[in-house]
Amino acid sequence: PVGGYDHIRLRGDVERVSVTVKAGQVEPLLLGIEAGNLIPGAVYAGNDEVNLGLGELAGKFVAMPGFDLVDQSSRAFDSSSTAGKDVVIAAFHTTCHETCPLYTALFFQLAKKIPASVTLAEVTTDPDVDTPAVLLDYRNRTGATWEFATGTRDQLASFWKPFGVELASGDTHTSTLALIDRHGYIRLVYRGAPKVGGDIPPALVSSLSAQGLRQLASGGDGWGAPDVLQALLTIAGPEQSPQPAGGKAPSFALASTEGGTVSLASLAGKPLVINFWRSDCPPCRAEMPLLQQRVGAQPNVQLVLINWGESGEVARSFLSRVGIQQRSLLDSDLAVGRAYGVAALPTTIFVRSDGTIDRRQIGQLDERVLTAELSNLVSQ
């Protein structure tokens, strides 16, 4: 019947979803079903959502592996409890005094702006110390209102494996933030220290080490709450929304995995698809074969892969492992990525033949978006 609905029921399974049925219009629904039951989070309503679902369920996006953790109150924090919500997760532990307090400050900023459909969670990398009781004490001391999660060493190693984050204590862990969409797919990965400015509780400032204070003063790696909030808006659509750009592409001269140096000037005259990636970024791994296939089929467009912050050995090993027959340039100090406005991975820059930027794409490319952007480039 005509009207608004807030859930779908299949036998005994219920999934929350907003559906509006209008007279004389078809409202498509796509349901993921396994063994006769609804797959948690796999409910898509409306044309855009159904298009997203077709891509996700067809394996074009990277699914977050199932996980089974507990929160600060020993309640379940798992795949089922987060289904249907966009989730922002950050690697952290309570004994870190360098970047972890900055991530907590970032979450304070995000908590003021996010809708109820988004879950924030700091997930420990030090389960030996960070028991539920320790996490609850940290939450109470800082005044945080979001989730903190822990588990066994095996559970947490499995949780962080897709992001290349090792279990660690002290200030040695890999600083990572990731966005998982409401259907359970990894969409964006951020690395390094966030920029939080002066909006940080005094208790967190006092917990920072000397290096942490330097990170705070320098603005970390340049990305912060505005970037994450914008990314949350874009993952609500069927694909990451391309951001309008303009202006000349910043020049560079970078070492190549095949030896020698490649400059932007040496690539002049053809449209370019510049893709910033890392081996420990799941969406980067998922989209790279598509990039090679689609861009490679365009004789007048050149694909430029730029590895962001990893060694040549790591980049070469990854490209060989996934069957990519393409050199990659090495942005070892992250300077070129920053010049191009890279905050999260993957990021793809479409450059016209005259050297001006046509579009910036944040997040994994959908085939339809890539096809449309290539068409734009070759027609200009």
CSV table of C-alpha atoms in Angstrom, one decimal, residues 17-312:
chain,number,residue,atom,x,y,z
A,17,VAL,CA,15.2,0.5,6.1
A,18,SER,CA,13.3,3.6,5.0
A,19,VAL,CA,10.9,3.0,2.1
A,20,THR,CA,8.3,5.4,0.7
A,21,VAL,CA,5.8,3.9,-1.7
A,22,LYS,CA,4.0,6.5,-3.9
A,23,ALA,CA,1.0,6.0,-6.1
A,24,GLY,CA,1.8,5.1,-9.7
A,25,GLN,CA,5.5,4.6,-9.0
A,26,VAL,CA,7.7,1.5,-8.6
A,27,GLU,CA,9.9,1.4,-5.5
A,28,PRO,CA,12.6,-1.3,-6.1
A,29,LEU,CA,13.9,-3.4,-3.2
A,30,LEU,CA,17.0,-5.6,-3.2
A,31,LEU,CA,17.4,-8.2,-0.4
A,32,GLY,CA,20.5,-10.3,0.3
A,33,ILE,CA,19.3,-13.8,1.4
A,34,GLU,CA,21.4,-16.7,2.6
A,35,ALA,CA,20.0,-20.0,3.6
A,36,GLY,CA,16.5,-18.5,3.6
A,37,ASN,CA,17.4,-15.7,6.0
A,38,LEU,CA,18.1,-12.0,5.4
A,39,ILE,CA,21.8,-11.2,5.5
A,40,PRO,CA,22.3,-8.5,8.2
A,41,GLY,CA,22.6,-5.1,6.5
A,42,ALA,CA,21.9,-6.4,3.0
A,43,VAL,CA,18.7,-4.5,2.4
A,44,TYR,CA,18.6,-1.8,-0.3
A,45,ALA,CA,15.6,0.4,-1.1
A,46,GLY,CA,15.2,2.8,-4.0
A,47,ASN,CA,17.1,3.1,-7.3
A,48,ASP,CA,20.3,4.5,-6.0
A,49,GLU,CA,20.5,2.0,-3.1
A,50,VAL,CA,19.7,-0.9,-5.3
A,51,ASN,CA,22.5,0.1,-7.7
A,52,LEU,CA,24.8,0.2,-4.8
A,53,GLY,CA,23.6,-3.2,-3.6
A,54,LEU,CA,24.2,-4.7,-7.0
A,55,GLY,CA,27.8,-3.6,-6.9
A,56,GLU,CA,28.4,-4.7,-3.3
A,57,LEU,CA,26.7,-8.1,-3.5
A,58,ALA,CA,28.4,-8.8,-6.8
A,59,GLY,CA,31.8,-8.5,-5.0
A,60,LYS,CA,32.9,-5.1,-6.5
A,61,PHE,CA,33.4,-3.7,-3.0
A,62,VAL,CA,35.4,-5.2,-0.2
A,63,ALA,CA,33.3,-6.6,2.6
A,64,MET,CA,34.4,-6.2,6.2
A,65,PRO,CA,35.0,-9.8,7.5
A,66,GLY,CA,32.7,-10.9,10.3
A,67,PHE,CA,33.9,-9.9,13.7
A,68,ASP,CA,32.9,-10.7,17.3
A,69,LEU,CA,34.2,-8.2,19.9
A,70,VAL,CA,32.8,-6.7,23.1
A,71,ASP,CA,32.4,-3.1,24.2
A,72,GLN,CA,33.4,-1.3,27.4
A,73,SER,CA,30.4,-2.9,29.1
A,74,SER,CA,31.1,-6.4,27.8
A,75,ARG,CA,28.1,-6.2,25.4
A,76,ALA,CA,28.4,-7.6,22.0
A,77,PHE,CA,30.1,-5.4,19.4
A,78,ASP,CA,29.9,-7.5,16.3
A,79,SER,CA,28.8,-7.6,12.7
A,80,SER,CA,25.2,-8.0,13.7
A,81,SER,CA,25.1,-5.1,16.2
A,82,THR,CA,26.6,-2.7,13.6
A,83,ALA,CA,24.5,-3.8,10.6
A,84,GLY,CA,22.5,-1.0,9.1
A,85,LYS,CA,24.7,1.7,10.3
A,86,ASP,CA,27.7,3.5,8.8
A,87,VAL,CA,30.7,2.8,11.2
A,88,VAL,CA,33.8,4.9,11.8
A,89,ILE,CA,36.5,2.8,13.4
A,90,ALA,CA,39.9,3.9,14.8
A,91,ALA,CA,42.8,1.9,16.0
A,92,PHE,CA,43.7,2.9,19.5
A,93,HIS,CA,44.8,1.7,22.9
A,94,THR,CA,44.7,3.4,26.3
A,95,THR,CA,48.5,3.4,26.9
A,96,CYS,CA,49.2,5.3,23.6
A,97,HIS,CA,50.2,8.9,24.2
A,98,GLU,CA,51.1,10.0,20.7
A,99,THR,CA,48.2,9.8,18.2
A,100,CYS,CA,45.5,8.0,20.1
A,101,PRO,CA,44.5,11.0,22.2
A,102,LEU,CA,44.2,12.9,18.9
A,103,TYR,CA,41.8,10.3,17.6
A,104,THR,CA,39.7,10.6,20.7
A,105,ALA,CA,39.7,14.3,20.2
A,106,LEU,CA,38.6,13.8,16.6
A,107,PHE,CA,35.8,11.6,17.8
A,108,PHE,CA,34.6,14.3,20.2
A,109,GLN,CA,34.3,16.6,17.2
A,110,LEU,CA,32.6,14.0,15.0
A,111,ALA,CA,30.1,13.1,17.8
A,112,LYS,CA,28.8,16.7,17.7
A,113,LYS,CA,27.9,16.4,14.0
A,114,ILE,CA,27.0,12.8,13.1
A,115,PRO,CA,23.5,11.5,12.7
A,116,ALA,CA,22.1,8.6,14.8
A,117,SER,CA,22.7,6.4,11.8
A,118,VAL,CA,26.5,6.5,12.3
A,119,THR,CA,28.4,4.5,14.9
A,120,LEU,CA,31.8,5.7,16.3
A,121,ALA,CA,34.1,3.0,17.7
A,122,GLU,CA,37.6,3.0,18.9
A,123,VAL,CA,38.9,-0.5,18.8
A,124,THR,CA,42.0,-1.5,20.7
A,125,THR,CA,45.2,-3.0,19.4
A,126,ASP,CA,46.3,-4.0,22.9
A,127,PRO,CA,43.9,-6.6,24.3
A,128,ASP,CA,46.3,-7.6,27.1
A,129,VAL,CA,45.8,-4.2,28.8
A,130,ASP,CA,42.5,-3.0,27.4
A,131,THR,CA,39.9,-5.1,29.1
A,132,PRO,CA,36.3,-3.9,29.1
A,133,ALA,CA,36.9,-2.5,32.6
A,134,VAL,CA,39.9,-0.5,31.4
A,135,LEU,CA,38.0,0.8,28.4
A,136,LEU,CA,35.1,1.8,30.6
A,137,ASP,CA,37.4,3.7,32.9
A,138,TYR,CA,39.0,5.5,30.0
A,139,ARG,CA,35.6,6.3,28.6
A,140,ASN,CA,34.4,7.7,31.9
A,141,ARG,CA,37.6,9.7,32.5
A,142,THR,CA,37.5,11.3,29.0
A,143,GLY,CA,33.8,11.9,28.9
A,144,ALA,CA,33.4,10.0,25.6
A,145,THR,CA,30.0,8.9,24.5
A,146,TRP,CA,30.8,6.4,21.8
A,147,GLU,CA,31.8,2.7,21.8
A,148,PHE,CA,35.2,1.2,22.8
A,149,ALA,CA,35.8,-2.4,21.8
A,150,THR,CA,38.2,-5.2,22.7
A,151,GLY,CA,38.4,-9.0,22.4
A,152,THR,CA,40.9,-11.8,22.4
A,153,ARG,CA,44.2,-11.4,20.6
A,154,ASP,CA,43.0,-13.7,17.8
A,155,GLN,CA,39.7,-11.8,17.5
A,156,LEU,CA,41.4,-8.4,17.3
A,157,ALA,CA,44.2,-9.6,14.9
A,158,SER,CA,41.4,-10.8,12.6
A,159,PHE,CA,39.5,-7.6,12.9
A,160,TRP,CA,42.5,-5.4,12.0
A,161,LYS,CA,44.1,-7.7,9.4
A,162,PRO,CA,42.3,-6.2,6.4
A,163,PHE,CA,43.8,-2.8,7.2
A,164,GLY,CA,47.4,-4.1,7.8
A,165,VAL,CA,47.3,-3.1,11.5
A,166,GLU,CA,49.3,-5.2,13.9
A,167,LEU,CA,48.5,-5.6,17.5
A,168,ALA,CA,50.7,-3.3,19.5
A,169,SER,CA,51.2,-1.4,22.7
A,170,GLY,CA,52.7,1.9,23.7
A,171,ASP,CA,53.2,4.4,20.8
A,172,THR,CA,54.1,1.8,18.1
A,173,HIS,CA,50.8,0.9,16.4
A,174,THR,CA,49.7,2.0,12.9
A,175,SER,CA,47.4,5.0,13.2
A,176,THR,CA,44.3,4.1,11.2
A,177,LEU,CA,40.7,5.3,10.7
A,178,ALA,CA,38.3,3.5,8.4
A,179,LEU,CA,34.7,4.0,7.2
A,180,ILE,CA,32.5,0.9,6.8
A,181,ASP,CA,29.2,1.5,5.2
A,182,ARG,CA,25.8,0.4,6.6
A,183,HIS,CA,25.9,-2.8,4.5
A,184,GLY,CA,29.3,-3.9,5.9
A,185,TYR,CA,31.6,-2.8,3.1
A,186,ILE,CA,35.0,-1.0,3.6
A,187,ARG,CA,34.8,2.3,1.8
A,188,LEU,CA,37.7,4.6,2.9
A,189,VAL,CA,40.9,4.3,4.9
A,190,TYR,CA,42.8,7.2,6.6
A,191,ARG,CA,46.3,7.0,8.0
A,192,GLY,CA,48.4,9.0,10.3
A,193,ALA,CA,47.5,11.7,12.8
A,194,PRO,CA,44.3,13.8,12.4
A,195,LYS,CA,44.2,17.5,12.5
A,196,VAL,CA,42.1,18.6,15.6
A,197,GLY,CA,43.2,22.2,16.1
A,198,GLY,CA,42.5,23.7,19.5
A,199,ASP,CA,39.2,21.8,19.9
A,200,ILE,CA,40.6,19.1,22.3
A,201,PRO,CA,39.7,18.5,25.9
A,202,PRO,CA,42.5,19.5,28.4
A,203,ALA,CA,42.6,16.0,29.8
A,204,LEU,CA,43.6,14.7,26.4
A,205,VAL,CA,46.2,17.4,25.9
A,206,SER,CA,47.8,16.5,29.2
A,207,SER,CA,48.0,12.8,28.2
A,208,LEU,CA,50.0,13.6,25.1
A,209,SER,CA,53.7,12.7,24.9
A,210,ALA,CA,56.3,15.2,23.5
A,211,GLN,CA,55.8,13.7,20.0
A,212,GLY,CA,52.0,13.8,20.5
A,213,LEU,CA,52.2,17.5,21.3
A,214,ARG,CA,54.3,18.1,18.2
A,215,GLN,CA,51.7,16.3,16.1
A,216,LEU,CA,48.9,18.4,17.7
A,217,ALA,CA,50.8,21.6,17.0
A,218,SER,CA,51.7,20.7,13.4
A,219,GLY,CA,48.2,19.7,12.4
A,220,GLY,CA,49.0,16.0,12.1
A,221,ASP,CA,48.7,14.7,8.5
A,222,GLY,CA,46.3,17.4,7.5
A,223,TRP,CA,42.9,15.6,7.5
A,224,GLY,CA,40.3,16.0,10.2
A,225,ALA,CA,36.6,16.0,11.1
A,226,PRO,CA,35.4,18.0,8.1
A,227,ASP,CA,37.0,15.4,5.8
A,228,VAL,CA,35.5,12.5,7.6
A,229,LEU,CA,32.0,14.2,7.8
A,230,GLN,CA,32.2,14.8,4.0
A,231,ALA,CA,33.1,11.2,3.4
A,232,LEU,CA,30.2,10.0,5.5
A,233,LEU,CA,27.9,12.1,3.2
A,234,THR,CA,29.4,10.6,0.1
A,235,ILE,CA,29.2,6.9,1.2
A,236,ALA,CA,25.4,7.4,1.7
A,237,GLY,CA,25.1,7.4,-2.2
A,238,PRO,CA,25.5,4.6,-4.7
A,239,GLU,CA,29.2,5.5,-5.1
A,240,GLN,CA,31.6,8.1,-3.8
A,241,SER,CA,30.5,11.4,-5.3
A,242,PRO,CA,33.2,13.0,-7.5
A,243,GLN,CA,34.4,16.3,-6.1
A,244,PRO,CA,34.6,19.2,-8.6
A,245,ALA,CA,38.2,20.3,-9.0
A,246,GLY,CA,39.9,22.8,-11.4
A,247,GLY,CA,43.3,24.4,-11.5
A,248,LYS,CA,46.6,23.0,-12.7
A,249,ALA,CA,47.7,19.6,-11.5
A,250,PRO,CA,50.7,20.1,-9.1
A,251,SER,CA,54.0,19.1,-10.6
A,252,PHE,CA,56.0,16.1,-9.3
A,253,ALA,CA,59.0,14.0,-10.0
A,254,LEU,CA,58.9,10.6,-8.3
A,255,ALA,CA,60.9,7.4,-8.3
A,256,SER,CA,59.3,4.5,-10.1
A,257,THR,CA,59.1,0.8,-9.1
A,258,GLU,CA,60.8,0.1,-12.4
A,259,GLY,CA,63.7,2.4,-11.6
A,260,GLY,CA,64.4,6.0,-12.6
A,261,THR,CA,62.3,9.0,-12.1
A,262,VAL,CA,59.0,10.0,-13.7
A,263,SER,CA,57.8,13.6,-13.7
A,264,LEU,CA,54.4,15.1,-14.5
A,265,ALA,CA,56.0,17.1,-17.3
A,266,SER,CA,57.1,13.8,-19.0
A,267,LEU,CA,53.4,12.7,-19.1
A,268,ALA,CA,52.1,16.0,-20.6
A,269,GLY,CA,49.8,15.9,-23.6
A,270,LYS,CA,47.5,13.1,-22.7
A,271,PRO,CA,44.7,12.9,-20.2
A,272,LEU,CA,45.8,11.2,-16.9
A,273,VAL,CA,44.1,9.0,-14.3
A,274,ILE,CA,46.2,9.4,-11.2
A,275,ASN,CA,45.4,6.9,-8.5
A,276,PHE,CA,46.8,7.2,-5.0
A,277,TRP,CA,46.9,3.8,-3.2
A,278,ARG,CA,48.5,1.6,-0.5
A,279,SER,CA,48.9,-2.2,-0.2
A,280,ASP,CA,47.1,-2.2,3.1
A,281,CYS,CA,44.0,-0.3,1.8
A,282,PRO,CA,41.3,-2.9,1.0
A,283,PRO,CA,39.3,-0.6,-1.4
A,284,CYS,CA,42.6,0.2,-3.3
A,285,ARG,CA,43.2,-3.5,-3.9
A,286,ALA,CA,39.6,-4.0,-5.1
A,287,GLU,CA,39.6,-1.2,-7.6
A,288,MET,CA,43.0,-1.6,-9.2
A,289,PRO,CA,42.2,-4.4,-11.6
A,290,LEU,CA,39.2,-2.2,-12.8
A,291,LEU,CA,41.5,0.7,-13.3
A,292,GLN,CA,44.0,-1.3,-15.3
A,293,GLN,CA,41.3,-2.8,-17.5
A,294,ARG,CA,39.3,0.3,-18.2
A,295,VAL,CA,42.0,2.9,-18.5
A,296,GLY,CA,44.2,0.5,-20.4
A,297,ALA,CA,41.5,0.1,-23.0
A,298,GLN,CA,41.8,3.8,-23.7
A,299,PRO,CA,44.8,4.4,-26.0
A,300,ASN,CA,44.7,8.2,-25.4
A,301,VAL,CA,44.5,8.1,-21.6
A,302,GLN,CA,47.3,7.1,-19.3
A,303,LEU,CA,47.0,5.5,-15.9
A,304,VAL,CA,49.4,6.8,-13.2
A,305,LEU,CA,49.6,4.7,-10.0
A,306,ILE,CA,51.2,6.5,-7.0
A,307,ASN,CA,51.9,4.5,-3.9
A,308,TRP,CA,51.4,6.7,-0.8
A,309,GLY,CA,54.1,6.2,1.7
A,310,GLU,CA,55.3,2.6,1.2
A,311,SER,CA,58.6,1.3,0.1
A,312,GLY,CA,59.4,0.3,-3.5
